[in-house]
GROMACS .gro file of C-alpha atoms in nm:
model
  413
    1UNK     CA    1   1.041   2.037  -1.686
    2UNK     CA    2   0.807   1.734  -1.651
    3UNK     CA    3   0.494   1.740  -1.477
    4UNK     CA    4   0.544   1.640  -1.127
    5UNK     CA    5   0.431   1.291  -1.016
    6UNK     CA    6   0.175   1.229  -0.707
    7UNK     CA    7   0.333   0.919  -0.517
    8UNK     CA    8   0.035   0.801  -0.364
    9UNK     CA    9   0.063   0.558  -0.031
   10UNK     CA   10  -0.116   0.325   0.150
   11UNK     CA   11  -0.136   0.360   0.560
   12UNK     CA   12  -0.360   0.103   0.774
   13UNK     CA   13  -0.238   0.283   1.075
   14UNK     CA   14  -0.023   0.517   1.234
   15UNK     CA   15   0.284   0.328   1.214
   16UNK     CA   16   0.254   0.294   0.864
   17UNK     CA   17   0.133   0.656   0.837
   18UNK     CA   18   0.441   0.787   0.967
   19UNK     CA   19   0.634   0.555   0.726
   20UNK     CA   20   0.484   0.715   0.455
   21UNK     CA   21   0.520   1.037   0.573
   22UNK     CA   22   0.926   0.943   0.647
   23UNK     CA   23   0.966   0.827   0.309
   24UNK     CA   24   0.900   1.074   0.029
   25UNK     CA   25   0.509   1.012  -0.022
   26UNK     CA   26   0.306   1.299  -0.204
   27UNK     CA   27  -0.007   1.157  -0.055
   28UNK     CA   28  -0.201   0.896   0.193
   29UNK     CA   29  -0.522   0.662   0.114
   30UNK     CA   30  -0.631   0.463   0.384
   31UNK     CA   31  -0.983   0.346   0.522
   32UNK     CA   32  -1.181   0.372   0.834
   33UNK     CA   33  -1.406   0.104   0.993
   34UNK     CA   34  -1.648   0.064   0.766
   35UNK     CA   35  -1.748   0.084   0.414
   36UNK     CA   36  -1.356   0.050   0.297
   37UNK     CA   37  -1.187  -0.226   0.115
   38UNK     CA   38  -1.054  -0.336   0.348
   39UNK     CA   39  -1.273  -0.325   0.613
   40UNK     CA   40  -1.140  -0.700   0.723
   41UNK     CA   41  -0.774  -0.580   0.765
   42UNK     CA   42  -0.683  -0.615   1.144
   43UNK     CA   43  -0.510  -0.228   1.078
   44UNK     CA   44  -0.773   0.039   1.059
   45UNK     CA   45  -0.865   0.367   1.104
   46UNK     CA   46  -1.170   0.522   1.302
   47UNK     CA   47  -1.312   0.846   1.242
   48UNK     CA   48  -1.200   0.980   1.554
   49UNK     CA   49  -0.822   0.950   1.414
   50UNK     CA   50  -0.949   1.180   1.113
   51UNK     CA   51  -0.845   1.486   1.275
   52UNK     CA   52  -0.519   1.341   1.379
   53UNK     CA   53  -0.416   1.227   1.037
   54UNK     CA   54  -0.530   1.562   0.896
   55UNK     CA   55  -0.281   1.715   1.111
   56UNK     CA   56   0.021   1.493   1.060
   57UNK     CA   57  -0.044   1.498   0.739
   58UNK     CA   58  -0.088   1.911   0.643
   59UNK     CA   59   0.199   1.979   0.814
   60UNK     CA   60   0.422   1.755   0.561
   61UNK     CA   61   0.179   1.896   0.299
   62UNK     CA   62   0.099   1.546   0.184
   63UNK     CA   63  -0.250   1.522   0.118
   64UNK     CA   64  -0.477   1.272   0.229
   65UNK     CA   65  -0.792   1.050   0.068
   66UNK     CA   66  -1.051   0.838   0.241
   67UNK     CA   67  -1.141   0.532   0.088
   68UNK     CA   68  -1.537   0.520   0.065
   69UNK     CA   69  -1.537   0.248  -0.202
   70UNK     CA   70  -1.742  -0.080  -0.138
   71UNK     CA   71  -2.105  -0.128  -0.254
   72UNK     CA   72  -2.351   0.082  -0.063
   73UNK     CA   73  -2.720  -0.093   0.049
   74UNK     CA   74  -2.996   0.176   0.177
   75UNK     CA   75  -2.907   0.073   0.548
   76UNK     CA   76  -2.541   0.206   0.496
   77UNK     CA   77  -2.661   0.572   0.388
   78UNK     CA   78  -2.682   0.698   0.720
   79UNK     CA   79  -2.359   0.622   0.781
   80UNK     CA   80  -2.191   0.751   0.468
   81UNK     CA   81  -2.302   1.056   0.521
   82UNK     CA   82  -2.162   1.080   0.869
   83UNK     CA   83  -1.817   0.981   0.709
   84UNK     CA   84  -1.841   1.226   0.458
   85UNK     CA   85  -1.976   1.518   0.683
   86UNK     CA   86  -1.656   1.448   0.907
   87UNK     CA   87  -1.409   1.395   0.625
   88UNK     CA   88  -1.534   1.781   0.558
   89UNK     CA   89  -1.497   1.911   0.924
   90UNK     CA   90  -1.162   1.753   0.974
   91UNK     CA   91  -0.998   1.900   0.640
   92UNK     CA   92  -0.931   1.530   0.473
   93UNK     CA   93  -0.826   1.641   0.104
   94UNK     CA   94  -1.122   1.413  -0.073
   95UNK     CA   95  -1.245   1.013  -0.088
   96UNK     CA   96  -1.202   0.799  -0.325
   97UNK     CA   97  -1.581   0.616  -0.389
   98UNK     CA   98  -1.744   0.383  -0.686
   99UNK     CA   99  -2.133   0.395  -0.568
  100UNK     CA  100  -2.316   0.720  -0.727
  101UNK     CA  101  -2.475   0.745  -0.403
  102UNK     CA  102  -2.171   0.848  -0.174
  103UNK     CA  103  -2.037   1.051  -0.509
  104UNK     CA  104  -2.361   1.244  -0.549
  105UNK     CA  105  -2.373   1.334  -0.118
  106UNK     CA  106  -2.040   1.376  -0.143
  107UNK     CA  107  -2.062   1.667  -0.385
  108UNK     CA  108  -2.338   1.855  -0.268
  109UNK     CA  109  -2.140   1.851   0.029
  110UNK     CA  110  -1.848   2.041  -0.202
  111UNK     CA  111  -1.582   1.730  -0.084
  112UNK     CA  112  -1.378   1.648  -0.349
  113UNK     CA  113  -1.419   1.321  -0.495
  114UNK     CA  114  -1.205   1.045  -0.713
  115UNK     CA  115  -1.294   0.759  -0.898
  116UNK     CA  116  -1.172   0.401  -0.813
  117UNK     CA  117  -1.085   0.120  -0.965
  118UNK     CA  118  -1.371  -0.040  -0.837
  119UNK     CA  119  -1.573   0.178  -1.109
  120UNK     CA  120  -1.366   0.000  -1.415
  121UNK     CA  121  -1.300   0.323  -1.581
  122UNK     CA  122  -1.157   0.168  -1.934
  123UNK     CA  123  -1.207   0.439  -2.165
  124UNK     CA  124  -1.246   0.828  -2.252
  125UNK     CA  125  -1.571   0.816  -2.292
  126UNK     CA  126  -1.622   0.718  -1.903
  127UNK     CA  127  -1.329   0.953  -1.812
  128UNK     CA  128  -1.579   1.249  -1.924
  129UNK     CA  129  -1.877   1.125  -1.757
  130UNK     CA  130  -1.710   1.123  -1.417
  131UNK     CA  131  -1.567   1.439  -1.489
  132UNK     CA  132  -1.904   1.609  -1.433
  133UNK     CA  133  -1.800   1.476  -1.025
  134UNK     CA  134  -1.487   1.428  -1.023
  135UNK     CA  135  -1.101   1.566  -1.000
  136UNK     CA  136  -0.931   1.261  -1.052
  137UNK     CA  137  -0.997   0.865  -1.234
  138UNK     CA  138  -0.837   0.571  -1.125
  139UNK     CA  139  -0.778   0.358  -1.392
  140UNK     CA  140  -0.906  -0.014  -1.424
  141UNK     CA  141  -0.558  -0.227  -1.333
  142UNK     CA  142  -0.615  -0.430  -1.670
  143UNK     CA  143  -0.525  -0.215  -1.911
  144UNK     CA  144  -0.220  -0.211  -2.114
  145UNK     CA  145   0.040   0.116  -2.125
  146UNK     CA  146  -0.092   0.167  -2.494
  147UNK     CA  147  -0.438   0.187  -2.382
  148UNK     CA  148  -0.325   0.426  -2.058
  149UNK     CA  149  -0.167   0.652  -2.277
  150UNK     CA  150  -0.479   0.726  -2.552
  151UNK     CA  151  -0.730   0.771  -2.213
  152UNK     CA  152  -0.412   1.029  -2.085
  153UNK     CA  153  -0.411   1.169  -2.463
  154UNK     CA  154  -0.778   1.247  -2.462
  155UNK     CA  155  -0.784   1.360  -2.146
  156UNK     CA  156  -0.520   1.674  -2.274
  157UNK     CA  157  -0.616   1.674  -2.590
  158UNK     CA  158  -1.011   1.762  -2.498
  159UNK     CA  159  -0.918   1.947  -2.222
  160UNK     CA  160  -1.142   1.767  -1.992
  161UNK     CA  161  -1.167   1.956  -1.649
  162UNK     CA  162  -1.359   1.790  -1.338
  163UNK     CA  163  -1.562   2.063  -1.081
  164UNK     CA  164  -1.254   2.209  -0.968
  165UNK     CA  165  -1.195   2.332  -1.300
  166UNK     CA  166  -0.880   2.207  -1.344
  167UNK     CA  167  -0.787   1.894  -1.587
  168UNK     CA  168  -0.870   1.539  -1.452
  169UNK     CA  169  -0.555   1.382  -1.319
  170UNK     CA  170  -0.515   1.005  -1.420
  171UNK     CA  171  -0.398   0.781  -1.148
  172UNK     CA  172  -0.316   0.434  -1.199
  173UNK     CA  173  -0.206   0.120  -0.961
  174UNK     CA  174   0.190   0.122  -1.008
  175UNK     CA  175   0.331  -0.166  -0.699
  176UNK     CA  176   0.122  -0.424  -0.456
  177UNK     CA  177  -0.125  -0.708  -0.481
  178UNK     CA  178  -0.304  -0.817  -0.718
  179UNK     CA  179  -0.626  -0.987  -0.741
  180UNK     CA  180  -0.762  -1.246  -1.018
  181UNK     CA  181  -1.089  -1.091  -1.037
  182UNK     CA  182  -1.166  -0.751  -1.283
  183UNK     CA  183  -1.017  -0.454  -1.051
  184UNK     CA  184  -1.118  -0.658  -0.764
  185UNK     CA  185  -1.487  -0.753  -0.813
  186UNK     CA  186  -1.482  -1.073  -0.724
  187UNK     CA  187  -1.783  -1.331  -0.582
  188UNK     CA  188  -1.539  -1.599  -0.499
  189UNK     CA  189  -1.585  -1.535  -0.078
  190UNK     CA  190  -1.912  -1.438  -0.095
  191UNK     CA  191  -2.042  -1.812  -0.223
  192UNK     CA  192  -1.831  -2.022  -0.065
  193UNK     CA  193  -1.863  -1.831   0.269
  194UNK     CA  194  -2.094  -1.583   0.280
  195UNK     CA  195  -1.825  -1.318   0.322
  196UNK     CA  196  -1.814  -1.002   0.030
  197UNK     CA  197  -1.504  -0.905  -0.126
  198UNK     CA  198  -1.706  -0.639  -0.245
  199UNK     CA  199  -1.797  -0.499   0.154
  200UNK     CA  200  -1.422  -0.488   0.229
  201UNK     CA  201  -1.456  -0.857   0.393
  202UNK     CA  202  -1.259  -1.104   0.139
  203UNK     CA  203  -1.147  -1.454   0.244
  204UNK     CA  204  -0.900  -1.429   0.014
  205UNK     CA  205  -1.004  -1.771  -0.174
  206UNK     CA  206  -0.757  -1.735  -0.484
  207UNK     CA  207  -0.494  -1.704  -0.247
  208UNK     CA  208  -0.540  -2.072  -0.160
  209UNK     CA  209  -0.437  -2.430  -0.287
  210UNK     CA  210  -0.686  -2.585  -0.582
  211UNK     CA  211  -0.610  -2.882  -0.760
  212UNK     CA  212  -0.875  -2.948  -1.094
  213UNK     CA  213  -1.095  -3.310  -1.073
  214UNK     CA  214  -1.271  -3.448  -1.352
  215UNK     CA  215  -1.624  -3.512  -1.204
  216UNK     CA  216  -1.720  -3.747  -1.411
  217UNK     CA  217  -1.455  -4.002  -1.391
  218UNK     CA  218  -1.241  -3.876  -1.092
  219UNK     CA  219  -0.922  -3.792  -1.253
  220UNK     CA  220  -0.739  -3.527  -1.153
  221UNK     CA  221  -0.615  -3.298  -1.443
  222UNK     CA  222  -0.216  -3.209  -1.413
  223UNK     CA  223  -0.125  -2.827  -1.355
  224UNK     CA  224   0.233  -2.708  -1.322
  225UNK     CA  225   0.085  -2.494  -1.028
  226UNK     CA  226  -0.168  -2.572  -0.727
  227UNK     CA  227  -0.203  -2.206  -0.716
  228UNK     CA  228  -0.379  -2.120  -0.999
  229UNK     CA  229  -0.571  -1.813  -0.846
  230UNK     CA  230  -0.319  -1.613  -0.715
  231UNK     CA  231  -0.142  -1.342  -0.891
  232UNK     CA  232   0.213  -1.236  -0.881
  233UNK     CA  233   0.241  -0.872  -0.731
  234UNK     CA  234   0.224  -0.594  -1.008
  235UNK     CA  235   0.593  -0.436  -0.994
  236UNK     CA  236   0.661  -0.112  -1.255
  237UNK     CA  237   0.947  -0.002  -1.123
  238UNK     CA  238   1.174  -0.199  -1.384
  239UNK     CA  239   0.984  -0.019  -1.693
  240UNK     CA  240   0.859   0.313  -1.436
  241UNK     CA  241   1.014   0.547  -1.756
  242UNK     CA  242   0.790   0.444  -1.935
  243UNK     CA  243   0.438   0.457  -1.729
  244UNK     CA  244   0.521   0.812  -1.665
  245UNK     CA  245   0.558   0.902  -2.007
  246UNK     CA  246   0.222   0.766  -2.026
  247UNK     CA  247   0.048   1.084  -1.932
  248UNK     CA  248  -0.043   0.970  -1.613
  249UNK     CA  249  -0.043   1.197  -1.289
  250UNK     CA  250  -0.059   0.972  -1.002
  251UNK     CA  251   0.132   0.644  -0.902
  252UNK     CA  252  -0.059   0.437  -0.643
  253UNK     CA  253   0.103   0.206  -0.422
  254UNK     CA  254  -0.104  -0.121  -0.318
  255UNK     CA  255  -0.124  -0.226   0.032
  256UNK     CA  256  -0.352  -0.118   0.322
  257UNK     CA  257  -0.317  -0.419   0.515
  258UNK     CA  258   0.067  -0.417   0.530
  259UNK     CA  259   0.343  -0.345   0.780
  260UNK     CA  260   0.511  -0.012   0.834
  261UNK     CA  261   0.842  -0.110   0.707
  262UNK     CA  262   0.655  -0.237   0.367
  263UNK     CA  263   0.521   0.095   0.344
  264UNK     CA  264   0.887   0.266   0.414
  265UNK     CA  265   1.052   0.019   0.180
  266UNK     CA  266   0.834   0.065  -0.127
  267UNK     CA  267   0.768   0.460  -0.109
  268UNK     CA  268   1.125   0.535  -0.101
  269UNK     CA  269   1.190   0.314  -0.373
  270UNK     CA  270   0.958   0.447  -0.575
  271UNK     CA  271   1.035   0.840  -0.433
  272UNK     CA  272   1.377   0.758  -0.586
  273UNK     CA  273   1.273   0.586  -0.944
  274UNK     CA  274   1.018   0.892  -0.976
  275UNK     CA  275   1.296   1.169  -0.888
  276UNK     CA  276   1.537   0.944  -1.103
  277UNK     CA  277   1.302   0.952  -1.439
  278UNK     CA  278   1.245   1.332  -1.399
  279UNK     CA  279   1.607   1.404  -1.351
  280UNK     CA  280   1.699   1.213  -1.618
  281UNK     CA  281   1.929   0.960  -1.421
  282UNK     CA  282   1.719   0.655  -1.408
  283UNK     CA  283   1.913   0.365  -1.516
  284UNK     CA  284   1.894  -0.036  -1.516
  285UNK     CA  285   2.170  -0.021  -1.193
  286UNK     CA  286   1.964   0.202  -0.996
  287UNK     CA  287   1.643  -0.116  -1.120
  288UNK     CA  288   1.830  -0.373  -0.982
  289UNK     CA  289   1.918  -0.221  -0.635
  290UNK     CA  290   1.521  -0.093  -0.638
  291UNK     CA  291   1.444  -0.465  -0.685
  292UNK     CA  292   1.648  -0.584  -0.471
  293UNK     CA  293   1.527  -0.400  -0.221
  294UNK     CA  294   1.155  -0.441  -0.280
  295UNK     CA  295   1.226  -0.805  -0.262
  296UNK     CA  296   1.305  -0.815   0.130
  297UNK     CA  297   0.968  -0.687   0.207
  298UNK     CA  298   0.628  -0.892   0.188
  299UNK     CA  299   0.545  -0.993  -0.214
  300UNK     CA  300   0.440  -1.282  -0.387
  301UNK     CA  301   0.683  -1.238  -0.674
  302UNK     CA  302   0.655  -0.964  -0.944
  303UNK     CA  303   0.520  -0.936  -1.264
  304UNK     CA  304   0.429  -0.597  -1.500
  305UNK     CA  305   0.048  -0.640  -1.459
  306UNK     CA  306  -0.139  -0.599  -1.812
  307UNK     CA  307   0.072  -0.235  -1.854
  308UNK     CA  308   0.280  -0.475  -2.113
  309UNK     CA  309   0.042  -0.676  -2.327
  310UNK     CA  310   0.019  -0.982  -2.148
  311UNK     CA  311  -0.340  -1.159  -2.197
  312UNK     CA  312  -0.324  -1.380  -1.860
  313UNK     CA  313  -0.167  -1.302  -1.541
  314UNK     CA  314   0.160  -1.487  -1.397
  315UNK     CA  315   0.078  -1.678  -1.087
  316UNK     CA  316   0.239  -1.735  -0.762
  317UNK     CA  317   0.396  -2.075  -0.683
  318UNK     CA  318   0.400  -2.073  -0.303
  319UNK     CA  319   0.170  -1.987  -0.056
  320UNK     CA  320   0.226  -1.642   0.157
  321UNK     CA  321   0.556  -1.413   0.100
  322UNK     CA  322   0.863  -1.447  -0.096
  323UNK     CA  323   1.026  -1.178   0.107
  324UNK     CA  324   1.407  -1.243   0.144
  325UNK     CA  325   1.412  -1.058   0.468
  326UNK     CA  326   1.168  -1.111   0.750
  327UNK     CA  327   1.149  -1.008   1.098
  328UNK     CA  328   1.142  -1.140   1.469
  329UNK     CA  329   0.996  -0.932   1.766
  330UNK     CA  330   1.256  -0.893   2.060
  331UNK     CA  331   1.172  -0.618   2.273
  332UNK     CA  332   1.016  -0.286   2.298
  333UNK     CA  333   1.139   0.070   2.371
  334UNK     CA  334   1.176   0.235   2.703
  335UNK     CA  335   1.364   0.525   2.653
  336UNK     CA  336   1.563   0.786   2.494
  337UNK     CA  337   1.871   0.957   2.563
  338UNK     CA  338   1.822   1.287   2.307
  339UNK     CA  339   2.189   1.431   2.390
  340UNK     CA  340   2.380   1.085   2.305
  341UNK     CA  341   2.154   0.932   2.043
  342UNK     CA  342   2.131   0.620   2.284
  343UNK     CA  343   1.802   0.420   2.221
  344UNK     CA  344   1.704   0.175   2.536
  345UNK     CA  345   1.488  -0.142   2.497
  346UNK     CA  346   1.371  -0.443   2.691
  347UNK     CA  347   1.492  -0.727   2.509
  348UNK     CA  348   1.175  -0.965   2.589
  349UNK     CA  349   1.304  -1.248   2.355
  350UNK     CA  350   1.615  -1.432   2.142
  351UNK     CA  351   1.962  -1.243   2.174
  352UNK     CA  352   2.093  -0.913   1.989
  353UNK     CA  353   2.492  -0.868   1.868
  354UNK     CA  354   2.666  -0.600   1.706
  355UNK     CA  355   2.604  -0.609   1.368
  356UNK     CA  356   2.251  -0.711   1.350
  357UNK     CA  357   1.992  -0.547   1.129
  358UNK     CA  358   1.715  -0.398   1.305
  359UNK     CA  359   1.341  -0.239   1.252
  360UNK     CA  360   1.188   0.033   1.487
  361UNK     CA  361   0.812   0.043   1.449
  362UNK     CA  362   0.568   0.266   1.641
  363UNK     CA  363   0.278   0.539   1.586
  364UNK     CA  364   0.502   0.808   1.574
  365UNK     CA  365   0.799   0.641   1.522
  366UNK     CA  366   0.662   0.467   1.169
  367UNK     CA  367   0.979   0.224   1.055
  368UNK     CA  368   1.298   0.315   1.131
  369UNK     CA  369   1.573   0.053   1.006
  370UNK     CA  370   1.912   0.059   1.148
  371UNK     CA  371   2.220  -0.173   1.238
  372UNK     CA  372   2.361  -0.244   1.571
  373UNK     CA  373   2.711  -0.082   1.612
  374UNK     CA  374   2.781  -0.098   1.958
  375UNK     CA  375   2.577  -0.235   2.234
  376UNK     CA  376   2.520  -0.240   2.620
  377UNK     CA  377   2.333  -0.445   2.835
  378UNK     CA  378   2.240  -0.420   3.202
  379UNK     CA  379   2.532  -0.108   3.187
  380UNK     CA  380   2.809  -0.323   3.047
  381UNK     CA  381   2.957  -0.304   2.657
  382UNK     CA  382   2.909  -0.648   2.528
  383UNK     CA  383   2.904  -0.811   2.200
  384UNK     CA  384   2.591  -0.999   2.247
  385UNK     CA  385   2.257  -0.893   2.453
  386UNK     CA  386   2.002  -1.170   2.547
  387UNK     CA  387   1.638  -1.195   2.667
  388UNK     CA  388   1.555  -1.011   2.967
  389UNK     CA  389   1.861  -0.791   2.975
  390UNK     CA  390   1.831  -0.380   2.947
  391UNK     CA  391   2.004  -0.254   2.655
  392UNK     CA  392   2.119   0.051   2.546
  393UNK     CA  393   2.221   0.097   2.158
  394UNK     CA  394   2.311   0.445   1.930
  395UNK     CA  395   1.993   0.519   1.710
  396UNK     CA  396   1.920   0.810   1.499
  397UNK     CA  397   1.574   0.834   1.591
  398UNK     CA  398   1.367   0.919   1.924
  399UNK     CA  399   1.299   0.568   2.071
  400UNK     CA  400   0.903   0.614   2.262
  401UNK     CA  401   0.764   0.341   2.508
  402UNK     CA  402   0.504   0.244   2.209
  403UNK     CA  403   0.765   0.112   1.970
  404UNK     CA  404   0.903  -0.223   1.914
  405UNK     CA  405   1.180  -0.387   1.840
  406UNK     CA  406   1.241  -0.632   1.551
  407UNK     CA  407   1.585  -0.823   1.451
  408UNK     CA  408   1.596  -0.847   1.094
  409UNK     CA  409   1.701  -1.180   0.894
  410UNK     CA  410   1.743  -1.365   0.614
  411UNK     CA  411   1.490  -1.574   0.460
  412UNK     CA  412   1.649  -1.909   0.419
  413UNK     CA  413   1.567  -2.032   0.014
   0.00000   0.00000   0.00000
């Protein structure tokens, strides 16, 4: 039997948390206020929710890593230690960090450390250098599958073991956004506004509209494509056979600053590919429903990354999502009738019928998706529910006064 694959996810909060949780993950990155990323994303973690995600998540037995992983000035040392000293009281599984600083106090702490991208590990060579700190590398998102597969090679073939004593586990970026800048170390937001990508506080620049103006003269130069910054999202689940027969140990999905239901979407997506490949039932019908699927949540288009050869990236023609589903807040929940199944909501705006897709989101609720089969409203069975009305509806899942309610809908091409 295979080796069994980590299916690493991303949470910003609890909503998306849960989702993970829900859906099949293996494990749970996310960030706290400071010193992540992603420290600009409006989703985020404090340190007082450590304990609390260490709990939700031990009792799944999903494991959990705090990212650690922007550059680190002497002012910020204080504070990484207090991050690490409370990622080791509240049981978090290890963090993921790039400056030797918070790698070197991490260890002689005894918390387990992994590499990130941010680090650019390309080779073997830097695969056994980290080893001396750490259990696991992430791999630098430009390299090909050829050149993932000699690093995964050397790793087994040399036996090389981090401080746990166990080999060092590959992990590599497998679904999510990408950026046009080497694994993320870009300058773009710092010159034009002051703001670091490289402190977790990107303006996301690429992401914008650029056309190209000979200064000289003051003619514009044609491009197919006004967004000539902004990278497709790296998809693998179309060629997911063979990244796993790579070598590779964990598969990490992109996407801190998403929505719960993105998270549920694309971890039981990829839970199924994985379980399909080692079961030896993946096939290109089971690819086009995972696409599909994928497809109705936020992305900029897909592409394979560099995991196939190509020497430039494929670029997004459009500004924002491509999703072919989005959703439209209505009303939250109220209460639950455990006995019956019966969900009830405040519908606070546009209508509800029978029939309609719809997305439960909430702290402990993470994303539930569902469809309207029968419906009441202010204690009558109609067809059709509108703002301001009560409404009662079956649902599968406990319904909590912190959740709220979405309609789900087409995306009009």
């Amino acid at each position: 039997m295979s080796k069994k694959i980590e299916l690493m996810a991303p949470a910003g909060g609890f909503e998306a948390l849960q989702a993970a949780l829900d859906n099949g993950a293996d494990s749970i990155y996310f960030g706290v206020d400071q010193l992540n990323m992603r420290a600009r994303a409006t989703m985020n973690f404090t340190l007082g929710d450590l304990e609390e995600i260490s709990k939700r998540c031990s009792e799944r037995g999903v494991k959990t890593y705090l990212t650690l992983n922007t550059i680190v000035y002497d002012h910020d040392l204080s504070i990484v230690k207090t991050v690490v000293n409370r990622v080791k009281e509240t049981g978090i599984t290890a963090i993921i960090a790039s400056d030797q600083a918070v790698i070197g106090y991490a260890r002689s702490q005894n918390v387990e450390v992994h590499i990130s991208t941010q680090v650019n590990v390309t080779n073997i060579e830097t695969v056994k250098f980290y080893s001396l700190f750490a259990d696991v590398m992430v791999l630098s998102r430009e390299l090909s599958l050829r050149q993932v597969k000699a690093i995964c090679e050397g790793v087994e073939k040399e036996n090389i073991c981090g401080p746990n004593g166990k080999q060092v586990e590959i992990e590599v970026f497998a679904h999510g956004a990408l950026c046009m800048a080497v694994s993320g170390k870009c300058y773009l937001s710092l010159h034009t506004q002051n703001s670091s990508a490289n402190r977790g506080a990107c303006n996301q620049n690429c992401r914008k509209q650029y056309k190209v103006i000979d200064l000289e003269d003051g003619h514009e130069l044609e491009i197919d494509n006004e967004y000539i910054m902004s990278p497709k999202d790296l998809c693998t689940i179309n060629f997911l056979d063979e990244l796993i027969d790579s070598g590779i140990s964990v598969l990490k999905i992109e996407g801190r600053g998403r929505a719960p239901e993105y998270v549920a979407t694309v971890i039981k997506c990829y839970r199924e590919a994985i379980d399909a490949v080692q079961e030896g039932i993946y096939t290109q019908e089971k690819v086009t429903d995972w696409m599909a699927r994928l497809e109705t949540v936020y992305n900029r288009g897909f592409w394979g990354g560099y995991y196939l050869g190509q020497e430039l990236g494929e670029w997004t023609n459009k500004s924002g999502s491509s999703a072919t589903q989005k959703k439209i807040y209505i009303g939250k929940g109220e209460h639950y009738f455990p006995k019956p199944k019966i969900g009830q909501f405040k519908l606070e705006s546009h209508s509800l019928k029978i029939g309609d897709k719809i997305l439960v989101t909430g702290p402990t609720t993470g994303a539930v998706e569902t469809e309207v089969t029968s419906l009441m409203a202010d204690d009558k069975q109609v067809e059709e529910a509108f703002k301001g009305q009560e409404i009662t509806f079956p649902i599968e899942h406990t319904v909590r006064p912190s959740d709220k309610l979405y309609k789900l809908v087409e995306v009009q091409p």
